[in-house]
XYZ file of C-alpha atoms in Angstrom:
79
model
C 74.602 105.407 85.388
C 77.868 105.535 83.864
C 80.055 102.882 81.161
C 82.896 101.143 83.359
C 85.825 103.498 81.008
C 84.411 106.921 82.492
C 84.750 105.498 85.868
C 87.611 103.974 85.362
C 88.852 107.986 83.939
C 87.191 109.535 87.561
C 88.624 107.087 89.774
C 92.505 107.225 87.780
C 92.502 111.481 87.573
C 90.591 110.830 90.984
C 94.396 108.720 91.705
C 96.648 112.123 90.650
C 94.741 114.510 92.047
C 93.458 113.164 95.456
C 96.143 110.361 97.428
C 98.362 112.209 99.292
C 95.900 114.187 100.805
C 94.091 114.374 104.254
C 90.430 114.689 104.390
C 90.887 117.752 106.307
C 86.677 117.763 107.143
C 83.940 115.813 106.082
C 79.941 116.921 104.756
C 77.441 114.478 103.991
C 75.077 115.401 102.305
C 72.864 112.401 102.306
C 72.601 111.172 105.702
C 71.351 107.447 104.125
C 73.966 107.189 101.475
C 76.138 106.544 104.554
C 76.710 104.284 106.847
C 77.441 103.679 110.118
C 75.155 107.001 109.756
C 76.734 110.646 109.601
C 78.039 111.715 112.586
C 79.684 108.509 112.963
C 81.170 108.305 108.914
C 83.029 111.916 109.549
C 84.738 110.836 112.460
C 85.406 107.515 111.100
C 86.890 108.794 108.017
C 88.114 112.626 109.061
C 91.995 113.153 109.708
C 93.225 110.130 108.037
C 95.360 110.159 104.523
C 93.914 109.137 101.335
C 96.522 105.988 100.479
C 95.112 104.578 97.097
C 91.745 105.049 94.913
C 91.009 102.830 92.446
C 87.686 100.894 91.334
C 85.644 97.279 91.828
C 82.836 97.404 88.986
C 81.732 100.630 88.838
C 82.439 101.173 91.742
C 84.966 104.198 93.194
C 87.107 102.451 95.999
C 89.355 105.238 98.179
C 92.131 103.088 101.016
C 93.011 105.192 103.562
C 95.214 105.001 106.393
C 94.621 102.588 109.080
C 93.283 99.940 106.526
C 89.225 102.180 106.394
C 87.776 101.634 102.677
C 85.433 104.049 101.152
C 82.810 102.911 98.525
C 81.787 105.857 96.032
C 79.152 104.790 93.833
C 78.181 107.653 90.622
C 74.851 106.685 90.600
C 72.711 108.115 87.299
C 74.691 111.462 87.494
C 78.627 109.637 87.330
C 78.868 113.450 89.630
């Protein structure tokens, strides 16, 4: 599992790369990992702009326009 400094580094790097970008499409590789389900999740986030990327503890947080939030856990691999 990645340590906290690694998660912070990933969050800062992602923020530089994706903040302001629009999510064009979503491909869910692990349906059990998203709520409320793959199709509903894709419909909720596709077409939204990423306002910011940060972290809370070891979770990456992507704030989207309209107030949506995506929480991402890097799991054991750190990818």
